[in-house]
Amino acid sequence: MIRRALILAAGRGERMRPLSERTPKPLLAAGGKRLIEWHLQKLAACGVREVAINTAHLAAQFPETLGDGARWGLRLHYVHEGDEPLETGGGLLHALPVLGEAPFLAVNGDIWTDFDFSALPETPDGLAHLVLVDNPAHHARGDFALDGTGRVHADGPSRLTFAGIGVYRPELLDGWRAIIGDAPGADATPPRFKLAPLLYAAAARGALTGQHHRGAWSDVGTPERLAALDARLRAGAGSA
């Protein structure tokens, strides 16, 4: 059973403006709950007990809104990144002191899904295990290919989109600088860098596994997608 999780919630949500100018994107509501509350409920249900939430944009609203997590039977840790978000890779690295040395679950704070987190492996067979979904219209090319053995590759005949859900070993971050190189933000304190290059490097070594979720999933990136999701959930199309 995975005991610790990270919700990535530090982004500015530029595409969600003007809604995100006053409210962090994960705190926007769909179907009568904030996006992040759907995650917290599902994490608690699958046995997670401690959740780190990385924050930057409008950071004070998270503890004000969510408190200590007791209402879900969770203990929340707020990991503030400063005024400038650290991107996904930098965010994971910055949160490692809270997450510990065991594999942990990480989920993007701005998605909605009916995926059952208990279907994830407690220990990845490799450095990370990703959930992949069918390519949405706004991301038709996809991110990775999944073969019949459950291995994830950078390319292949049928590409899928990374759902923003995964189980990671902390060792995935080992040697991050050699992979990132001189990318902008790498020399910042704390460093700021994307996770994707580390995942592609792990895939090239055969150290990345995954699974294909064929159920409901939405990248809630714009006001229009948020409104559409809210309408579906209120109509009973989702029940996560």
XYZ file of N, CA, C and O in Angstrom, residues 7-11 23-29 34-37 62 108-110:
80
model
N 0.670 15.964 -4.592
C -0.206 16.609 -5.557
C 0.509 17.843 -6.090
O 0.878 18.739 -5.317
N 0.732 17.871 -7.390
C 1.437 18.976 -8.024
C 0.453 20.124 -8.241
O -0.454 20.032 -9.077
N 0.624 21.189 -7.473
C -0.380 22.259 -7.453
C 0.231 23.652 -7.524
O -0.417 24.627 -7.160
N 1.477 23.738 -7.996
C 2.186 25.013 -7.924
C 2.054 25.887 -9.168
O 2.455 27.048 -9.137
N 1.508 25.356 -10.250
C 1.489 26.104 -11.505
C 0.629 27.355 -11.461
O -0.301 27.473 -10.654
N -7.815 32.429 -8.037
C -7.914 31.111 -7.417
C -6.936 30.158 -8.086
O -6.939 30.047 -9.318
N -6.093 29.457 -7.326
C -5.215 28.457 -7.952
C -6.043 27.405 -8.676
O -7.120 27.010 -8.200
N -5.560 26.961 -9.804
C -6.340 26.046 -10.637
C -6.833 24.808 -9.875
O -8.000 24.425 -10.033
N -6.015 24.146 -9.031
C -6.515 22.964 -8.323
C -7.638 23.255 -7.330
O -8.324 22.328 -6.882
N -7.822 24.531 -6.970
C -8.896 24.884 -6.044
C -10.177 25.296 -6.759
O -11.178 25.617 -6.107
N -10.173 25.285 -8.081
C -11.396 25.525 -8.835
C -12.296 24.291 -8.729
O -11.817 23.163 -8.580
N -13.595 24.508 -8.797
C -14.549 23.430 -8.545
C -15.164 22.883 -9.822
O -15.360 23.596 -10.805
N -13.857 20.937 -5.297
C -12.634 21.457 -5.892
C -11.870 20.306 -6.531
O -11.917 19.171 -6.056
N -11.142 20.602 -7.606
C -10.390 19.553 -8.305
C -9.488 18.790 -7.349
O -9.412 17.561 -7.393
N -8.809 19.506 -6.465
C -7.887 18.838 -5.551
C -8.623 17.988 -4.528
O -8.102 16.979 -4.044
N -9.860 18.344 -4.199
C -10.631 17.557 -3.238
C -11.007 16.190 -3.808
O -11.061 15.198 -3.065
N -4.211 27.456 -0.174
C -4.298 26.008 0.020
C -4.527 25.636 1.487
O -5.506 24.940 1.796
N -1.100 15.201 -10.917
C -1.268 16.613 -11.246
C -2.547 17.144 -10.601
O -3.602 16.501 -10.675
N -2.460 18.324 -10.021
C -3.610 18.895 -9.346
C -4.679 19.423 -10.267
O -5.785 19.755 -9.808
N -4.400 19.506 -11.564
C -5.356 20.100 -12.497
C -5.934 19.087 -13.479
O -6.247 19.420 -14.622
